[in-house]
XYZ file of N, CA and C in Angstrom:
585
model
N 12.669 -8.676 17.591
C 11.650 -7.893 16.703
C 11.341 -8.853 15.584
N 9.881 -8.583 15.290
C 9.151 -9.266 14.052
C 8.620 -7.954 13.327
N 8.310 -8.381 12.196
C 8.004 -7.411 10.898
C 6.968 -6.352 11.041
N 5.993 -6.760 12.026
C 5.222 -5.703 12.301
C 5.774 -4.491 13.802
N 6.203 -5.089 14.412
C 6.906 -4.041 15.798
C 8.063 -3.338 14.566
N 8.724 -3.813 13.615
C 9.493 -2.859 12.966
C 9.058 -1.905 12.418
N 7.312 -2.532 11.315
C 6.932 -1.577 10.685
C 6.254 -0.243 11.734
N 5.867 -0.778 13.003
C 5.197 0.403 13.951
C 6.346 1.230 14.230
N 7.342 1.216 14.197
C 8.890 1.622 14.660
C 8.804 2.594 13.596
N 9.268 2.267 12.482
C 9.211 2.894 11.433
C 8.396 3.902 11.148
N 7.146 3.649 11.011
C 6.159 4.193 10.144
C 4.916 5.021 10.909
N 4.657 4.289 12.410
C 4.099 4.796 13.606
C 4.133 5.936 14.306
N 3.278 6.907 14.273
C 2.940 8.100 15.370
C 2.198 7.828 16.782
N 2.686 8.622 17.810
C 2.009 7.934 19.016
C 1.128 9.493 18.930
N 0.222 9.401 19.254
C -0.534 10.840 19.414
C -0.563 10.958 21.225
N -1.248 12.020 21.414
C -1.638 12.224 23.259
C -3.388 11.097 23.272
N -3.006 10.779 24.711
C -4.019 9.972 24.713
C -3.954 8.413 24.615
N -2.844 8.134 24.195
C -2.236 6.719 24.090
C -3.096 5.955 22.922
N -2.575 7.257 21.981
C -3.528 6.424 20.571
C -2.449 6.445 19.793
N -1.901 5.052 19.256
C -1.290 4.714 18.158
C -1.431 4.964 16.572
N -1.030 5.817 15.976
C -1.579 6.703 14.373
C -0.453 5.346 13.226
N -1.181 4.201 13.276
C -0.881 3.277 11.874
C -1.504 3.313 11.050
N -2.593 4.434 10.811
C -3.559 4.498 9.726
C -2.794 4.474 8.428
N -1.209 5.090 8.069
C -0.344 4.753 6.627
C -0.548 3.097 6.065
N -0.443 2.338 6.864
C -0.611 0.927 6.519
C -1.467 0.356 6.666
N -2.216 0.599 7.714
C -3.028 -1.008 8.617
C -4.409 -0.422 8.439
N -4.897 0.538 8.293
C -6.167 0.479 8.671
C -6.862 2.147 7.960
N -6.375 2.662 7.167
C -6.617 3.791 6.243
C -5.839 3.654 5.111
N -4.957 3.657 4.671
C -4.735 3.334 3.686
C -3.391 1.904 3.939
N -3.520 1.196 2.956
C -3.679 -0.453 3.459
C -2.374 -1.106 2.511
N -1.514 -1.555 3.377
C -0.237 -1.989 2.813
C -0.384 -3.664 2.791
N -0.909 -4.033 1.219
C -0.988 -5.142 1.158
C -0.100 -6.211 1.818
N 1.421 -5.744 1.376
C 2.704 -6.547 1.776
C 2.392 -6.684 3.981
N 2.538 -6.051 4.456
C 2.045 -5.732 5.755
C 0.857 -6.932 6.438
N -0.311 -6.641 5.636
C -1.816 -7.450 5.644
C -1.503 -8.777 5.238
N -0.724 -9.146 4.358
C -0.617 -10.902 4.138
C 0.554 -11.109 4.881
N 1.411 -10.722 5.504
C 2.694 -11.139 6.505
C 1.855 -11.278 8.070
N 0.471 -10.557 8.400
C -0.330 -10.743 9.326
C -0.923 -11.584 9.131
N -1.606 -12.088 8.045
C -2.330 -13.104 7.375
C -1.745 -14.288 7.290
N -0.369 -14.709 7.171
C 0.323 -15.478 7.234
C 0.621 -15.894 8.744
N 1.181 -15.049 9.453
C 1.461 -15.128 10.842
C 0.533 -15.897 11.814
N -0.724 -14.987 11.662
C -1.831 -15.727 12.692
C -2.679 -17.089 12.132
N -2.399 -17.148 10.867
C -2.493 -18.838 10.437
C -1.790 -19.606 11.073
N -0.427 -19.419 10.898
C 0.949 -20.308 11.718
C 0.368 -20.192 13.125
N 0.136 -19.097 13.549
C -0.574 -19.569 15.543
C -1.504 -20.293 15.333
N -2.581 -20.081 14.639
C -3.636 -21.053 14.912
C -4.086 -22.421 13.920
N -2.653 -22.793 13.273
C -2.280 -23.973 12.722
C -3.586 -25.036 13.647
N -3.591 -24.955 14.388
C -3.786 -26.578 15.227
C -5.333 -26.149 16.049
N -5.889 -25.032 15.502
C -7.495 -25.143 15.646
C -8.176 -25.356 14.445
N -9.769 -25.545 14.595
C -10.386 -26.091 13.457
C -11.287 -24.140 13.128
N -10.937 -23.633 12.174
C -11.654 -22.505 11.292
C -12.362 -22.708 10.561
N -14.127 -22.467 10.535
C -14.342 -22.258 9.565
C -15.515 -21.255 9.165
N -14.755 -20.043 9.725
C -15.589 -18.785 9.109
C -14.471 -17.610 10.202
N -14.248 -16.748 9.805
C -13.569 -15.238 10.125
C -14.580 -14.150 10.500
N -14.420 -13.640 11.454
C -15.574 -12.993 12.396
C -14.381 -11.435 12.786
N -14.692 -10.116 11.819
C -14.296 -9.118 12.265
C -15.800 -7.924 12.478
N -15.021 -6.890 12.777
C -15.963 -5.900 13.039
C -15.425 -4.335 11.724
N -16.707 -4.014 11.673
C -16.210 -2.942 10.605
C -15.686 -1.755 11.257
N -15.143 -1.274 10.544
C -14.367 -1.335 9.241
C -12.615 -1.856 9.336
N -12.096 -1.344 10.425
C -10.564 -1.549 10.568
C -9.676 -2.949 10.048
N -10.873 -3.831 10.676
C -10.557 -5.296 10.802
C -10.560 -6.087 9.162
N -11.115 -5.733 8.149
C -12.028 -5.955 7.050
C -10.889 -6.360 6.324
N -9.896 -5.502 5.821
C -8.716 -5.804 5.119
C -7.601 -7.358 5.731
N -7.392 -7.275 7.054
C -6.749 -8.063 7.668
C -7.711 -9.661 7.757
N -8.720 -9.613 7.764
C -9.868 -10.794 7.760
C -9.796 -11.732 6.543
N -10.000 -10.437 5.723
C -10.171 -10.668 4.222
C -9.055 -11.791 3.733
N -7.892 -11.284 4.163
C -6.405 -12.097 3.742
C -6.261 -13.355 4.516
N -6.866 -13.433 5.775
C -7.132 -14.537 6.126
C -8.005 -15.741 5.833
N -8.509 -15.298 5.417
C -10.201 -15.765 5.220
C -9.540 -16.185 3.610
N -8.888 -15.749 2.695
C -8.291 -16.151 1.685
C -7.445 -17.590 2.149
N -6.523 -16.895 2.550
C -5.746 -18.227 3.162
C -6.317 -19.769 3.727
N -7.631 -19.011 4.474
C -8.062 -20.583 5.102
C -8.977 -20.655 3.902
N -9.541 -20.436 2.912
C -10.650 -20.304 2.196
C -11.692 -21.052 2.460
N -12.282 -19.510 3.351
C -13.424 -20.005 4.489
C -14.009 -18.037 4.470
N -15.499 -18.157 4.472
C -16.248 -17.170 4.601
C -15.285 -16.133 5.682
N -15.755 -14.822 5.156
C -15.299 -13.765 6.294
C -16.510 -13.145 6.378
N -17.043 -12.806 7.780
C -18.302 -11.836 7.885
C -17.458 -10.670 8.790
N -18.471 -9.392 8.603
C -18.074 -8.374 9.431
C -18.987 -8.072 10.329
N -19.030 -7.777 11.609
C -20.332 -7.273 12.507
C -20.266 -5.668 12.000
N -21.579 -5.057 11.630
C -22.043 -3.841 11.521
C -22.465 -2.907 12.207
N -22.172 -1.869 12.355
C -22.021 -0.842 12.994
C -23.341 0.057 12.816
N -23.650 -0.091 11.728
C -25.331 0.412 11.502
C -25.949 -0.052 10.301
N -27.383 -0.020 10.506
C -28.619 -0.533 9.835
C -28.525 0.481 8.236
N -28.457 -0.685 7.356
C -29.015 -0.252 6.145
C -30.247 -0.584 5.343
N -30.752 -0.381 4.407
C -31.798 -0.224 3.794
C -31.927 -2.022 3.840
N -31.059 -2.897 3.499
C -31.004 -3.900 3.151
C -30.113 -5.261 3.922
N -30.211 -4.745 5.763
C -30.619 -5.219 6.589
C -31.392 -6.334 6.896
N -31.193 -7.330 7.450
C -32.282 -8.266 7.553
C -32.944 -7.662 9.301
N -34.295 -8.381 9.403
C -34.720 -7.779 10.651
C -34.248 -8.928 11.760
N -33.599 -9.863 11.199
C -33.030 -11.267 12.186
C -31.736 -11.125 12.107
N -31.443 -10.503 13.277
C -29.677 -10.415 13.750
C -29.654 -10.565 14.881
N -28.499 -10.931 15.532
C -27.596 -11.054 16.376
C -26.890 -9.657 16.736
N -27.309 -8.962 17.770
C -27.010 -7.651 18.574
C -26.248 -7.728 19.915
N -25.170 -7.058 19.834
C -24.468 -7.072 20.826
C -23.697 -5.462 20.943
N -22.896 -4.654 22.044
C -22.689 -3.276 22.082
C -20.938 -3.517 22.337
N -20.525 -2.714 21.515
C -19.117 -2.275 21.738
C -18.545 -1.010 22.150
N -18.014 -0.579 22.732
C -17.101 0.831 23.117
C -15.987 0.946 22.259
N -16.072 2.158 21.678
C -14.598 1.792 20.862
C -13.931 2.882 21.895
N -12.342 2.269 22.036
C -11.524 2.921 22.715
C -11.095 4.316 21.672
N -10.887 3.729 20.489
C -10.230 5.033 19.702
C -11.449 5.942 19.002
N -12.696 5.744 19.239
C -13.805 6.875 18.625
C -14.339 6.941 19.906
N -13.950 6.256 21.237
C -15.095 7.236 22.525
C -16.051 6.905 22.001
N -16.952 5.621 21.968
C -17.965 6.119 21.621
C -18.687 4.672 22.029
N -19.947 4.153 22.159
C -20.293 3.165 22.510
C -21.136 2.748 20.674
N -21.110 1.417 20.304
C -21.279 1.314 18.624
C -22.565 -0.390 19.205
N -23.574 -0.193 18.503
C -24.114 -1.557 18.847
C -23.434 -2.219 17.378
N -23.612 -3.343 17.497
C -23.106 -4.127 16.891
C -24.074 -5.077 16.341
N -23.890 -5.549 14.821
C -24.659 -6.744 14.753
C -24.796 -7.469 13.140
N -24.711 -8.827 13.147
C -24.416 -9.991 12.048
C -25.838 -10.867 12.075
N -26.140 -10.222 10.950
C -27.486 -10.855 10.323
C -27.421 -12.578 10.660
N -28.622 -12.781 10.816
C -28.241 -14.105 11.274
C -28.161 -15.365 10.540
N -28.552 -15.295 9.319
C -27.372 -16.350 8.876
C -26.235 -16.331 8.347
N -25.360 -15.885 8.554
C -24.047 -15.358 8.557
C -23.342 -16.104 9.696
N -23.951 -16.233 10.703
C -23.105 -17.006 11.747
C -24.342 -17.840 12.631
N -23.495 -19.221 12.201
C -24.672 -20.600 13.103
C -23.878 -21.668 14.166
N -24.274 -22.268 14.478
C -24.418 -23.684 15.476
C -22.950 -23.989 14.795
N -22.752 -24.525 13.899
C -21.571 -25.472 13.459
C -20.353 -24.567 13.120
N -20.491 -23.301 13.285
C -19.142 -22.569 13.005
C -18.303 -22.277 13.858
N -17.219 -22.494 13.688
C -15.980 -22.578 14.670
C -15.151 -21.106 14.063
N -15.021 -20.018 14.721
C -15.056 -18.779 14.099
C -13.701 -18.608 15.171
N -12.798 -17.965 14.143
C -11.720 -17.277 14.216
C -12.052 -16.043 14.374
N -11.685 -14.934 15.576
C -12.522 -13.459 15.658
C -10.554 -12.934 15.519
N -10.894 -11.532 14.572
C -9.634 -10.766 13.971
C -9.817 -9.245 14.316
N -9.257 -9.109 14.186
C -9.003 -7.151 14.530
C -7.936 -6.666 14.476
N -7.587 -5.111 13.986
C -6.665 -4.306 14.041
C -5.871 -4.299 15.523
N -7.033 -3.656 16.426
C -6.326 -3.487 17.621
C -7.120 -4.000 18.793
N -6.327 -4.275 19.762
C -6.883 -4.787 20.768
C -6.363 -3.522 22.093
N -7.326 -2.800 22.815
C -7.247 -2.075 23.638
C -7.805 -2.378 25.108
N -9.056 -1.979 25.377
C -9.891 -2.606 26.585
C -10.908 -3.672 26.158
N -10.862 -4.236 25.033
C -11.433 -5.741 24.865
C -12.478 -5.321 24.518
N -13.677 -4.386 24.807
C -15.110 -4.368 24.175
C -15.206 -5.163 22.818
N -14.847 -4.705 21.928
C -15.183 -4.898 20.452
C -14.841 -6.870 20.373
N -13.801 -7.037 20.875
C -13.535 -8.457 20.822
C -14.514 -8.881 21.694
N -15.359 -8.435 22.843
C -16.202 -9.178 23.799
C -17.678 -9.192 23.012
N -17.426 -8.359 22.423
C -18.863 -8.133 21.655
C -19.033 -9.306 20.784
N -17.898 -9.363 19.939
C -17.922 -10.526 18.613
C -18.158 -11.727 19.343
N -17.658 -11.725 20.413
C -17.530 -13.492 21.371
C -19.311 -13.295 21.159
N -19.792 -12.729 21.903
C -21.298 -12.491 22.339
C -21.753 -13.089 20.954
N -21.713 -12.414 19.890
C -22.782 -12.553 18.741
C -21.908 -13.992 18.314
N -20.872 -14.705 18.104
C -20.860 -15.886 17.945
C -21.458 -17.056 19.191
N -21.340 -16.409 20.259
C -22.122 -17.435 21.597
C -23.947 -17.704 20.992
N -24.363 -16.115 20.567
C -25.953 -15.687 20.682
C -25.920 -16.940 19.716
N -25.143 -17.241 18.502
C -25.597 -18.346 17.099
C -25.047 -19.476 17.590
N -24.673 -19.899 19.003
C -24.337 -21.247 19.252
C -22.838 -21.601 18.739
N -22.518 -20.715 18.311
C -20.817 -21.197 17.526
C -19.814 -21.423 18.711
N -18.574 -21.687 18.256
C -17.761 -21.443 18.837
C -16.696 -20.988 18.360
N -15.998 -20.189 19.446
C -14.616 -19.327 19.325
C -13.665 -20.151 19.610
N -12.804 -20.238 18.256
C -11.718 -20.950 17.895
C -10.504 -20.146 18.129
N -10.661 -18.879 18.067
C -9.318 -17.983 18.745
C -9.740 -17.096 18.187
N -8.557 -15.556 18.959
C -8.649 -13.996 18.457
C -7.566 -13.926 18.318
N -7.920 -13.462 16.920
C -6.342 -12.700 16.480
C -6.143 -11.276 16.285
N -5.085 -10.503 16.670
C -4.737 -9.281 16.650
C -3.756 -8.834 16.239
N -3.369 -7.682 15.809
C -2.592 -7.114 15.031
C -1.501 -6.864 15.700
N -2.186 -5.553 16.805
C -2.030 -4.704 17.632
C -2.379 -4.957 18.951
N -1.471 -5.063 19.850
C -2.425 -5.342 21.292
C -1.805 -4.414 22.181
N -2.544 -3.418 22.745
C -2.208 -2.735 23.983
C -1.950 -3.137 25.075
N -1.120 -4.000 25.328
C -0.519 -4.369 26.767
C -0.467 -3.659 27.758
N -0.802 -2.556 27.756
C -0.978 -1.821 29.206
C -2.351 -1.830 29.612
N -3.704 -1.991 28.767
C -4.619 -1.910 29.313
C -5.094 -3.547 29.484
N -5.958 -3.417 29.686
C -7.149 -5.025 30.427
C -7.525 -5.794 29.285
N -7.359 -5.489 28.104
C -8.331 -6.433 27.368
C -7.899 -7.960 26.780
N -6.348 -7.581 26.880
C -5.166 -9.161 26.687
C -5.494 -9.949 27.337
N -5.175 -9.260 29.042
C -5.110 -10.207 30.334
C -6.408 -10.704 30.477
N -7.446 -9.897 30.348
C -9.024 -10.158 30.660
C -9.349 -11.868 29.670
N -8.912 -11.572 28.473
C -9.322 -12.815 27.561
C -8.721 -13.779 27.985
N -7.478 -13.427 28.152
C -6.665 -15.106 28.051
C -7.152 -15.331 29.401
N -7.145 -14.636 30.534
C -7.916 -15.190 31.762
C -9.080 -16.123 31.614
N -9.776 -15.800 30.402
C -11.445 -16.098 30.486
C -11.080 -17.211 29.739
N -9.947 -17.384 29.243
C -9.589 -18.862 28.625
C -9.677 -19.035 27.301
N -9.613 -17.743 26.456
C -9.565 -17.774 25.016
C -7.758 -17.947 24.426
N -7.712 -18.444 23.531
C -6.542 -18.610 22.747
C -6.454 -17.288 21.942
N -5.877 -16.302 22.791
C -5.631 -15.027 22.054
C -4.153 -15.040 21.224
N -4.344 -14.579 20.260
C -2.499 -14.265 19.736
C -2.692 -12.612 18.953
N -1.295 -11.845 19.261
C -1.736 -10.798 19.186
C 0.028 -10.741 18.157
N 0.149 -10.327 17.073
C 1.517 -10.219 16.701
C 2.153 -9.193 16.856
N 1.889 -7.961 17.485
C 2.725 -6.810 18.491
C 1.826 -6.732 19.556
N 2.493 -6.683 20.646
C 2.377 -6.133 22.024
C 2.982 -5.237 22.639
N 2.158 -4.092 22.831
C 2.914 -2.736 23.015
C 2.641 -2.602 24.879
N 3.838 -2.886 25.157
C 3.701 -2.526 26.843
C 3.656 -1.018 27.698
N 4.612 -0.251 27.022
C 4.620 1.437 26.842
C 4.815 1.990 25.919
N 4.152 2.906 25.559
C 4.507 4.396 24.785
C 4.585 5.262 25.172
N 5.179 6.313 24.697
C 5.305 7.563 25.264
C 5.153 9.006 24.272
N 3.982 9.261 23.805
C 3.978 10.736 23.086
C 4.873 11.281 22.867
N 5.505 12.017 24.343
C 6.456 12.825 24.513
C 7.666 12.846 23.435
N 8.114 11.152 23.443
C 9.562 11.044 23.163
C 9.595 9.706 21.769
N 8.297 10.009 21.478
C 7.993 8.964 20.294
C 8.502 7.694 20.399
N 8.038 6.780 22.025
C 8.880 5.972 22.035
C 8.099 4.773 22.370
N 8.349 3.311 21.985
C 7.779 2.417 22.017
C 7.946 1.160 22.643
N 7.722 0.487 23.516
C 8.385 -0.869 24.247
C 7.470 -2.009 24.004
N 8.122 -3.145 23.609
C 7.190 -4.202 22.907
C 7.366 -5.073 23.935
N 6.486 -6.317 24.368
C 6.304 -7.649 25.104
C 7.173 -8.466 23.888
N 8.525 -8.995 24.950
C 8.681 -10.343 23.960
C 7.913 -11.330 24.163
N 7.580 -11.983 22.953
C 6.586 -12.836 22.904
C 7.347 -14.587 22.399
N 8.558 -14.484 21.658
C 9.222 -15.603 21.497
C 7.929 -16.603 20.725
N 7.726 -16.272 19.618
C 6.860 -17.125 19.531
C 7.711 -17.153 18.025
């Protein structure tokens, strides 16, 4: 059992509807020690690929992406979900359905921040159906860049996202992969990864 699986078992709460609540350390309150360990582990797992940019989606992946960007010493870009007054007119746009929020989001990155020369490591806190990951892949491809890999903190292995991305040929690494969880018994079974 790895550090993230142990943390999930000790601090996580399963909610009805297949929702894992770990916002006390991953995506509402940030446990810097855990985020640092996730970043170190992802860098280790992607040590053989070229990375010159980290890409995530707002907001939950930003802490993880920032720590990883620090380790790689490369820029971090996050796809925004809403327009602001200072958003540029020229942007790459895609669609992502949020499993957690149960809604479709238009996501975008301003064109200057993704280039054809970029070798992008996509990161996010959760992978369920793969919609956010596919939206980020689409943004990289619109820019003419290359996806070097996809790094995830927690993958819901009982859903299709991870399998689909792997079948599409992407180098996908998830620190913890949940095979089963039961909110009535508050039990979680993780996939054995031998990493």
